[in-house]
PDB file of C-alpha atoms and ligand atoms in Angstrom:
ATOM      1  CA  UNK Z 967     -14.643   9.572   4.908  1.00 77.00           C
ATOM      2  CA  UNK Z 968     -10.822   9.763   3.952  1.00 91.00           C
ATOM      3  CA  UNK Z 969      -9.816   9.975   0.573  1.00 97.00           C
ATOM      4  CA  UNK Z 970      -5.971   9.928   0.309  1.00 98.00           C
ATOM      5  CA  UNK Z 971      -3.444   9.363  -2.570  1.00 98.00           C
ATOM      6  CA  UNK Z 972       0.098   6.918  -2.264  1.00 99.00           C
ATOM      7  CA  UNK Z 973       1.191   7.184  -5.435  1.00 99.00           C
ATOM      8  CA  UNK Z 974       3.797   4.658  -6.137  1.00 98.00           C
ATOM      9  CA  UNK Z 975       7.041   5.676  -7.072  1.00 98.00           C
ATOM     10  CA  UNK Z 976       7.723   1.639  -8.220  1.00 98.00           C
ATOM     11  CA  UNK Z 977       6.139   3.291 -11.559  1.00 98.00           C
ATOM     12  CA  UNK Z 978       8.533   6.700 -11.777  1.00 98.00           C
ATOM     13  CA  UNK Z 979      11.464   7.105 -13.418  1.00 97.00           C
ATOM     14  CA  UNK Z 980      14.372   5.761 -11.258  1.00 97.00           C
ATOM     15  CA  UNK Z 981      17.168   8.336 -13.170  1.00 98.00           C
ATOM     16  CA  UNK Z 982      15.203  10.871 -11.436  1.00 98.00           C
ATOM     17  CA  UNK Z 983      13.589   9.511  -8.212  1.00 98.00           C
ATOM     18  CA  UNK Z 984      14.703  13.144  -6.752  1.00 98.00           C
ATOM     19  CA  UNK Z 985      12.446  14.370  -9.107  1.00 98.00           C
ATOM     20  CA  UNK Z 986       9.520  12.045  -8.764  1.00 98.00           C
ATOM     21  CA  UNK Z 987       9.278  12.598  -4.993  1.00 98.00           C
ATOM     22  CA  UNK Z 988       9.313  16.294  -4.827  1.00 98.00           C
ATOM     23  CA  UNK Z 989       6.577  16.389  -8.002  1.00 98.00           C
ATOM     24  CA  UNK Z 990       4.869  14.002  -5.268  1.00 98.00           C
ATOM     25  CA  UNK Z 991       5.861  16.711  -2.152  1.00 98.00           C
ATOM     26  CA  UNK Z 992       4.471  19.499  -3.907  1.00 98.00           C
ATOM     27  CA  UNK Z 993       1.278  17.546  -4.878  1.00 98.00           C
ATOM     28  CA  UNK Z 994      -1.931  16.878  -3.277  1.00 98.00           C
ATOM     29  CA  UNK Z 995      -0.938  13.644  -2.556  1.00 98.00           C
ATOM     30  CA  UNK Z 996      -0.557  12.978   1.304  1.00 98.00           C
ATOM     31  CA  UNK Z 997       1.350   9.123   1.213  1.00 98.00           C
ATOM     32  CA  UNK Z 998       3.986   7.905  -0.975  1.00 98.00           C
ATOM     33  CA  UNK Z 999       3.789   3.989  -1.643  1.00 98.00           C
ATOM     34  CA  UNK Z1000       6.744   1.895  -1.575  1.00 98.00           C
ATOM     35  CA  UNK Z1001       6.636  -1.206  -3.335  1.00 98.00           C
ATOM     36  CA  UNK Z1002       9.091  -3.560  -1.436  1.00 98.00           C
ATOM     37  CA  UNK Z1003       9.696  -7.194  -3.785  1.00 98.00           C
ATOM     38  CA  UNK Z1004      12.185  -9.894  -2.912  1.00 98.00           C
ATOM     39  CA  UNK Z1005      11.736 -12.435  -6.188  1.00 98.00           C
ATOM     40  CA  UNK Z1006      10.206 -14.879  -3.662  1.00 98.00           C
ATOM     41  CA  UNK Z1007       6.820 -13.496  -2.522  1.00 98.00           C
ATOM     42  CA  UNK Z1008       6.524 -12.415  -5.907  1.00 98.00           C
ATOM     43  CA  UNK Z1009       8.124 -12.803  -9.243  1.00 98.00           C
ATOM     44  CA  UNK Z1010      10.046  -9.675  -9.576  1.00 98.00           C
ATOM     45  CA  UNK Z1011      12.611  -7.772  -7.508  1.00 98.00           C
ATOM     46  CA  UNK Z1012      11.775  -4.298  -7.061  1.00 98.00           C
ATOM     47  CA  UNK Z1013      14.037  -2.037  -4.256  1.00 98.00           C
ATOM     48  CA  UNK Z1014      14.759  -2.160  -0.159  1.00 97.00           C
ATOM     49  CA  UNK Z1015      16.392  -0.023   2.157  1.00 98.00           C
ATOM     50  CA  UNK Z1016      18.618   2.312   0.345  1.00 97.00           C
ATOM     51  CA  UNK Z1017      15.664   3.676  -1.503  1.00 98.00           C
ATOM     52  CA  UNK Z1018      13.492   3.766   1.033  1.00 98.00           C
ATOM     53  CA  UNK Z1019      16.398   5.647   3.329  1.00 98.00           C
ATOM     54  CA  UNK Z1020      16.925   8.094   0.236  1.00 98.00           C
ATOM     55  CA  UNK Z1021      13.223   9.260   0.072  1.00 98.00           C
ATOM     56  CA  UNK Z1022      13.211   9.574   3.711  1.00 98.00           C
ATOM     57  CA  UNK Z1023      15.502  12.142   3.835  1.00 98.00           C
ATOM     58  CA  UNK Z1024      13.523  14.556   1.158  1.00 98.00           C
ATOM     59  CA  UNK Z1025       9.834  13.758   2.272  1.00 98.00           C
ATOM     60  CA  UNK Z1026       7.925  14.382   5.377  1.00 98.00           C
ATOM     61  CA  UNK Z1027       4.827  12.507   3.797  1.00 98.00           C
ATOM     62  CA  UNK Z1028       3.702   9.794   5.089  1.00 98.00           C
ATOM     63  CA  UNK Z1029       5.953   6.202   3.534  1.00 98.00           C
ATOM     64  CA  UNK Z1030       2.976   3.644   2.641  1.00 99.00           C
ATOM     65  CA  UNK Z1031       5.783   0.774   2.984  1.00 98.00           C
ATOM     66  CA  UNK Z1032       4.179  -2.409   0.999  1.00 99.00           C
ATOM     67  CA  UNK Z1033       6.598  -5.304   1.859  1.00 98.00           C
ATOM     68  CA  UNK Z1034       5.663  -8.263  -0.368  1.00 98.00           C
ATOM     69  CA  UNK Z1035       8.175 -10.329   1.349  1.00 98.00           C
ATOM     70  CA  UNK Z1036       8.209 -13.600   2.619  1.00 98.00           C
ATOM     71  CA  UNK Z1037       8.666 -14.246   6.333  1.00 98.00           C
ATOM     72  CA  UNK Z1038       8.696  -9.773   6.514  1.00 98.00           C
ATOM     73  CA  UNK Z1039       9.348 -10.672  10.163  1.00 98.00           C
ATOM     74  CA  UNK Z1040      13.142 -10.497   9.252  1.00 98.00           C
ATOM     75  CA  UNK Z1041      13.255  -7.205   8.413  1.00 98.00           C
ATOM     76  CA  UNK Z1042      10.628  -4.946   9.553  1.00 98.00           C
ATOM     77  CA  UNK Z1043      12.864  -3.364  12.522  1.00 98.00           C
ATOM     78  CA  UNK Z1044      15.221  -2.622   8.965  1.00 98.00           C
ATOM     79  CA  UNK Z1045      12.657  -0.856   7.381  1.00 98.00           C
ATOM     80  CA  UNK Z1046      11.111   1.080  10.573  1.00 98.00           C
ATOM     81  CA  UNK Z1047      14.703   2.311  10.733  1.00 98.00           C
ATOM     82  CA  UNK Z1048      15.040   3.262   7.326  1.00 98.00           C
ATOM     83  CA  UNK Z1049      12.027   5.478   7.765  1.00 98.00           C
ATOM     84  CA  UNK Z1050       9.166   3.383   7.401  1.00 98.00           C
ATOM     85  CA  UNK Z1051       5.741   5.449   8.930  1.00 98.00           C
ATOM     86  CA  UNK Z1052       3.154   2.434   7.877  1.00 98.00           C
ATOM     87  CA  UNK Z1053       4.677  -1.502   7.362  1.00 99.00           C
ATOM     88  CA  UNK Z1054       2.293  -3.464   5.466  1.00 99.00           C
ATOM     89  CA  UNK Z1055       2.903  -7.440   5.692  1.00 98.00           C
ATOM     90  CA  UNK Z1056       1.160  -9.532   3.438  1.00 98.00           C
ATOM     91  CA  UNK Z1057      -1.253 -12.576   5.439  1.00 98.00           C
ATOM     92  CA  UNK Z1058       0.297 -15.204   2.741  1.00 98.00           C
ATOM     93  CA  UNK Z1059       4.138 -13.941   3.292  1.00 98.00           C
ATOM     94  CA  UNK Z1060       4.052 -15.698   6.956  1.00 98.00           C
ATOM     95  CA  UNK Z1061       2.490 -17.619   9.774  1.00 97.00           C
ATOM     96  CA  UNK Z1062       3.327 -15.443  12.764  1.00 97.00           C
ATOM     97  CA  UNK Z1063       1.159 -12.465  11.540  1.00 98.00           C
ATOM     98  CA  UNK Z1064       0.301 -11.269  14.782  1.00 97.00           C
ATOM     99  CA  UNK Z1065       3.794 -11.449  16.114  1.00 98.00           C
ATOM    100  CA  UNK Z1066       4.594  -9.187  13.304  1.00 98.00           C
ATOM    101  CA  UNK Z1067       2.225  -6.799  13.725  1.00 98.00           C
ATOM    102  CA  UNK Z1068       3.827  -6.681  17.328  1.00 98.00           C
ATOM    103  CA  UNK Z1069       6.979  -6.064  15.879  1.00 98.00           C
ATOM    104  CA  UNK Z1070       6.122  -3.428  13.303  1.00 98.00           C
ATOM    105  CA  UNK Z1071       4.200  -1.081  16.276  1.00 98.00           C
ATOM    106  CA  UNK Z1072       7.039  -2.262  18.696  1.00 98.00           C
ATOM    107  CA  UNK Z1073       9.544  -0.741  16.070  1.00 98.00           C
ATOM    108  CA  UNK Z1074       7.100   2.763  16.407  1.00 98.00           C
ATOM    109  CA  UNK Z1075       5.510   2.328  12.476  1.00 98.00           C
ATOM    110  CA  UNK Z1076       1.779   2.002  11.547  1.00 98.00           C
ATOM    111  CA  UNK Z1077       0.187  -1.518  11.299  1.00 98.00           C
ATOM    112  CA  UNK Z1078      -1.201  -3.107   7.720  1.00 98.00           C
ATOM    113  CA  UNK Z1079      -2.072  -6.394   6.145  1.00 98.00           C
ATOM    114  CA  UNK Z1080      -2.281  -7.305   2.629  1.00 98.00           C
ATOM    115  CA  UNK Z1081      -4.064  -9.950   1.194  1.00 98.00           C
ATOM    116  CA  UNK Z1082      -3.421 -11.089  -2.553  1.00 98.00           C
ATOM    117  CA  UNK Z1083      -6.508 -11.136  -4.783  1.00 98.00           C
ATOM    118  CA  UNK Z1084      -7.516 -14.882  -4.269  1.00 98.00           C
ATOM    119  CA  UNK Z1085      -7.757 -14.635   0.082  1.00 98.00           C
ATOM    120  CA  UNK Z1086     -10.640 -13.996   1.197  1.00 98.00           C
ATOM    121  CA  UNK Z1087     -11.628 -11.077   3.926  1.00 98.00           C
ATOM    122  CA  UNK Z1088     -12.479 -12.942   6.231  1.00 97.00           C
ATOM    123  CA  UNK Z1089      -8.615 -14.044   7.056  1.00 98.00           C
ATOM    124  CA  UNK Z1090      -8.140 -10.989   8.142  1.00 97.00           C
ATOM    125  CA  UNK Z1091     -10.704 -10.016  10.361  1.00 97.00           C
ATOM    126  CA  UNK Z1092      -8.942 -11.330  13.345  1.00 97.00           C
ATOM    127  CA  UNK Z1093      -6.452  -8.690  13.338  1.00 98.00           C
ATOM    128  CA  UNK Z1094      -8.540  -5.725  12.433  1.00 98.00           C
ATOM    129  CA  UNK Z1095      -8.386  -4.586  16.574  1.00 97.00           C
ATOM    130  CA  UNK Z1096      -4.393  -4.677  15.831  1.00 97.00           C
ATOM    131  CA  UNK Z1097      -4.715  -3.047  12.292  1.00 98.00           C
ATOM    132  CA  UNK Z1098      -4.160   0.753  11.130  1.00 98.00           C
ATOM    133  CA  UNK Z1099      -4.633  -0.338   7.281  1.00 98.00           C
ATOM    134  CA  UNK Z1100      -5.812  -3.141   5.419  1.00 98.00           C
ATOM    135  CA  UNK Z1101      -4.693  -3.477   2.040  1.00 98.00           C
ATOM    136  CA  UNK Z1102      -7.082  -5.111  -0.826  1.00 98.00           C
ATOM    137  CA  UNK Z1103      -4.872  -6.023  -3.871  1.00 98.00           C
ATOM    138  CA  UNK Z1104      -6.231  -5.762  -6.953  1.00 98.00           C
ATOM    139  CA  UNK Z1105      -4.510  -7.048  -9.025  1.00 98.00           C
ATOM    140  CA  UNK Z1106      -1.671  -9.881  -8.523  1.00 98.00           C
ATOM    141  CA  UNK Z1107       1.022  -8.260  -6.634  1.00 98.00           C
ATOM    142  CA  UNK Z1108       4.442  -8.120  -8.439  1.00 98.00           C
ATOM    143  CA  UNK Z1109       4.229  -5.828 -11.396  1.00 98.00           C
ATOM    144  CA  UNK Z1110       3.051  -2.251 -11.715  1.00 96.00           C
ATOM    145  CA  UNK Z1111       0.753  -1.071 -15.341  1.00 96.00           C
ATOM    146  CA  UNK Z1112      -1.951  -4.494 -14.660  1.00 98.00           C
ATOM    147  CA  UNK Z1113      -5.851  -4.272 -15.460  1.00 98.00           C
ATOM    148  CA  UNK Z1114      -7.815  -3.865 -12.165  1.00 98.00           C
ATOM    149  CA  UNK Z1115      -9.418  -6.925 -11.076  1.00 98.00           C
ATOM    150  CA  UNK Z1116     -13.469  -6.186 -10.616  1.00 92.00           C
ATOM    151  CA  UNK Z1117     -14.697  -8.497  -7.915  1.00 94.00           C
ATOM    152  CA  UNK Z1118     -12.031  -6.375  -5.895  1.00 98.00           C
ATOM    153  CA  UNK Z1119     -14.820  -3.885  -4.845  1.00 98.00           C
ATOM    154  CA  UNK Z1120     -16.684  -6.951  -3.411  1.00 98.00           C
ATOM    155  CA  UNK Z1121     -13.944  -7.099  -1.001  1.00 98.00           C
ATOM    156  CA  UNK Z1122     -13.413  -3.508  -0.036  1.00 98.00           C
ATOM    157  CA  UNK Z1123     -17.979  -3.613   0.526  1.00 98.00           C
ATOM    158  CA  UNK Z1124     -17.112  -6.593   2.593  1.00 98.00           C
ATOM    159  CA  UNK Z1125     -14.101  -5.529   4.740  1.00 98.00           C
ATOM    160  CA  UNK Z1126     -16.361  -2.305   4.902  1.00 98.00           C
ATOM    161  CA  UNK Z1127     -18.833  -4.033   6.976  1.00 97.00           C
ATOM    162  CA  UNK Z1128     -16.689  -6.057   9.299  1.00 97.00           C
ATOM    163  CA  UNK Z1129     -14.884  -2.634  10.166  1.00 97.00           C
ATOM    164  CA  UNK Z1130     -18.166  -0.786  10.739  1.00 95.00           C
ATOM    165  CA  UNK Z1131     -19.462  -3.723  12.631  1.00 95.00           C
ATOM    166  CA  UNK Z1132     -16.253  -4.248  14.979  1.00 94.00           C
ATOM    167  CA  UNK Z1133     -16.030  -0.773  15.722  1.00 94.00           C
ATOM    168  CA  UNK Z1134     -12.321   0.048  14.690  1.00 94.00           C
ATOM    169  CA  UNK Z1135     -10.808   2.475  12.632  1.00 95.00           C
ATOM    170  CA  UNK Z1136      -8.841   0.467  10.568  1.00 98.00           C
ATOM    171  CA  UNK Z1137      -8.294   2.208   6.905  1.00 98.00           C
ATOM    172  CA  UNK Z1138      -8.800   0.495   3.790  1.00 98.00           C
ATOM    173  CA  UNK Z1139      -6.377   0.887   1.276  1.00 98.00           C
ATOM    174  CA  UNK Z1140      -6.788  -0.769  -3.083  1.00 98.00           C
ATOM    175  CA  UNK Z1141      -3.567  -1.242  -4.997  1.00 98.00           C
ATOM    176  CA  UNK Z1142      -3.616  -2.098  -8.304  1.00 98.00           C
ATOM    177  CA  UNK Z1143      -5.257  -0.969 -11.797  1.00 98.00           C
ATOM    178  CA  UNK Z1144      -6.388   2.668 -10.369  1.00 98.00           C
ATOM    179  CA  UNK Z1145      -7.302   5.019 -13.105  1.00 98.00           C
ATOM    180  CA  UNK Z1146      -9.031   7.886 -13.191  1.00 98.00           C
ATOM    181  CA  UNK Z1147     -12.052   6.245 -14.403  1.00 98.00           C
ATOM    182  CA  UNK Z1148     -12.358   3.384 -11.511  1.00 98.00           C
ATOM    183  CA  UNK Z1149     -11.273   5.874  -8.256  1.00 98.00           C
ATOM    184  CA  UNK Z1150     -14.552   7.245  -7.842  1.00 98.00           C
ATOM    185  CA  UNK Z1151     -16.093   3.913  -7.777  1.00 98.00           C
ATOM    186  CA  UNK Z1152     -13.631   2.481  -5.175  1.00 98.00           C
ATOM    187  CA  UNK Z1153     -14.126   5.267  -2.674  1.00 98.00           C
ATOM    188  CA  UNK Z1154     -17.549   5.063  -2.952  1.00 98.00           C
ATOM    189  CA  UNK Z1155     -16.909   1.148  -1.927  1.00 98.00           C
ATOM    190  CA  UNK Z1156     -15.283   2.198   0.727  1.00 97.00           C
ATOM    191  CA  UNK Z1157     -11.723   2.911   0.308  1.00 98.00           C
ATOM    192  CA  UNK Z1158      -9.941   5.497   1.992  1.00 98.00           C
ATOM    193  CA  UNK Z1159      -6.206   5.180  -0.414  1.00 98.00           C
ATOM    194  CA  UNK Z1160      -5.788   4.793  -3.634  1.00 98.00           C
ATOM    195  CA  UNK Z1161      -2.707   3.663  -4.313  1.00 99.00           C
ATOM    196  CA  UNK Z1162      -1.520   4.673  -8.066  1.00 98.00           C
ATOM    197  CA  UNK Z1163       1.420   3.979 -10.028  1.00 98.00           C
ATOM    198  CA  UNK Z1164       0.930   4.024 -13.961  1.00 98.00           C
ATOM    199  CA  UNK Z1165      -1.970   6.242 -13.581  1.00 98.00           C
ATOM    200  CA  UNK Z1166       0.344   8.887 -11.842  1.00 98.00           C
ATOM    201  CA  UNK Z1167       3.539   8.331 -13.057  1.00 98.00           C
ATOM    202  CA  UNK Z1168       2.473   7.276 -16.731  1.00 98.00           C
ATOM    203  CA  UNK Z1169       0.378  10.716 -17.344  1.00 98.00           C
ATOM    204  CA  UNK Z1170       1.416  14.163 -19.287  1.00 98.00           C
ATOM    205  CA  UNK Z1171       0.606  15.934 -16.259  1.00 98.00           C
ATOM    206  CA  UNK Z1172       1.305  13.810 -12.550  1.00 98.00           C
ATOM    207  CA  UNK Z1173       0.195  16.440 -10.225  1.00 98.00           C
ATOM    208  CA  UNK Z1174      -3.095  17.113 -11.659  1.00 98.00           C
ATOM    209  CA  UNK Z1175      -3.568  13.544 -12.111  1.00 98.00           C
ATOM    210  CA  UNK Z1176      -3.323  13.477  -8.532  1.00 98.00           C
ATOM    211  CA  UNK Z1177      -5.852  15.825  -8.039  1.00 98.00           C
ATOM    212  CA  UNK Z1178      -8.355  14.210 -10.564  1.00 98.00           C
ATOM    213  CA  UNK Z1179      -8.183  10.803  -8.763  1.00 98.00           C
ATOM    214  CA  UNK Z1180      -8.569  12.467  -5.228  1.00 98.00           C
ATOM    215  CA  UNK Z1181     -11.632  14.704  -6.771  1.00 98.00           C
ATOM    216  CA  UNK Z1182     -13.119  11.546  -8.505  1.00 96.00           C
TER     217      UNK Z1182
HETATM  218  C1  DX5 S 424       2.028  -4.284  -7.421  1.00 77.37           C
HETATM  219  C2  DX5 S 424       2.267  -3.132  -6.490  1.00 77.37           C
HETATM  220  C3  DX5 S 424       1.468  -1.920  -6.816  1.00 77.37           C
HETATM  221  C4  DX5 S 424       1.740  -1.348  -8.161  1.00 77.37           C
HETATM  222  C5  DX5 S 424       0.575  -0.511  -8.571  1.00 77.37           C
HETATM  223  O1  DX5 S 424       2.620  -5.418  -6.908  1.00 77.37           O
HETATM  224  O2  DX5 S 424       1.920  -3.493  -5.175  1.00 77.37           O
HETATM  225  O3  DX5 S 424       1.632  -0.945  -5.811  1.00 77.37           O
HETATM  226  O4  DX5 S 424       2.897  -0.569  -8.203  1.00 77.37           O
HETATM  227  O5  DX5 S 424       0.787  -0.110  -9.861  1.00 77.37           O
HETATM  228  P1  DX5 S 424      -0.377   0.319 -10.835  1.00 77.37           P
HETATM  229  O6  DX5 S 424      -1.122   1.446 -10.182  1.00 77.37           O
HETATM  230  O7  DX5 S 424       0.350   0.706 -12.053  1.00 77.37           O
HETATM  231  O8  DX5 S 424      -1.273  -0.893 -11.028  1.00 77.37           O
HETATM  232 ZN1   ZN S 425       1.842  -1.861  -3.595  1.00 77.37          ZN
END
């Protein structure tokens, strides 16, 4: 099984991004989550491009791109340019998901979906032939620091199943509410990233945070 931490940077300190990302380089951490808002899909604006663009050019980790976007059709050849490895979409933000997904591998990035904590599974078991990562929320997307939702496990156990039973290799990725204390339980659900932002960014001591939710 994988076990791999994004931690995301939506939590560090943005007077010293440089900083953040090469705590996060010399870490145990393998992705780096990027927490794309546009005050539409969500209530809060967050960063695009020049960020993105900016950490691309000091990390050769792997940039967990979370677009929660509407119609993220519009921009995903932006964001594969601005250095972009994995685009995840979110199944609410549009209703030409599989086009998209065409798009994002046409414009050479990885493939996810993202589905908010109230859509169920099954709407995206369609795709999961078409899918590198799926992406259970857990907690409502928008702000970083939120209490994990519980039933979010359910989810992972279920998506867990209709992987194993389809036969792809689709990863499963959690955001929201990971803390030392619930990462154990989440990869033993069947999660493959954690994504963390308060956890990581809020602690003493980031890097061996890191380690203790990849060891948990
Ligand atoms: C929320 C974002 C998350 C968030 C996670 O909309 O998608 O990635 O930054 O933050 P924590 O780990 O603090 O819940
Ligand atoms: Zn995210």
């Amino acid at each position: 099984m994988t076990r791999i931490i994004s931690p995301s940077i939506l939590s560090a300190d943005f007077m010293h991004l440089g900083r953040a990302i090469d705590m996060l380089n010399a870490s145990q951490a393998e992705w780096i989550h990027i927490d794309v808002m546009d005050g539409m899909f969500v209530p809060n604006i967050s960063f695009g491009f020049p960020v993105l663009s900016a950490a691309r050019k000091v990390t050769s980790k792997v940039l967990d791109t979370h677009l929660m976007i509407v119609e993220p059709e519009r921009y995903i050849d932006r964001f594969a340019q601005a250095g972009a490895d994995l685009i995840t979409i979110h199944e609410e933000a549009t209703e030409r998901v599989e086009a998209a997904l065409q798009q994002i591998r046409k414009a050479g990035a990885r493939t996810g979906i993202s589905i908010k904590p109230a859509t169920p599974v099954d709407r995206i078991v369609p795709y999961l032939p078409q899918l590198d990562l799926v992406l259970i929320m857990s907690v409502e997307p928008g702000f970083g620091g939120q209490t994990f939702i519980e039933g979010s496990l359910d989810k992972v156990r279920q998506l867990r199943e209709a992987i194993d039973r389809t036969g792809c290799s689709t990863l499963i990725e959690i955001d929201g509410g990971i803390t030392v204390a619930n990462a154990g339980a989440a990869f033993e659900a069947g999660c493959d990233i954690l994504v963390a932002g308060n956890t990581v960014f809020g602690s003493e001591d980031p890097t061996r945070t890191i380690e203790q939710l990849l060891n948990a």
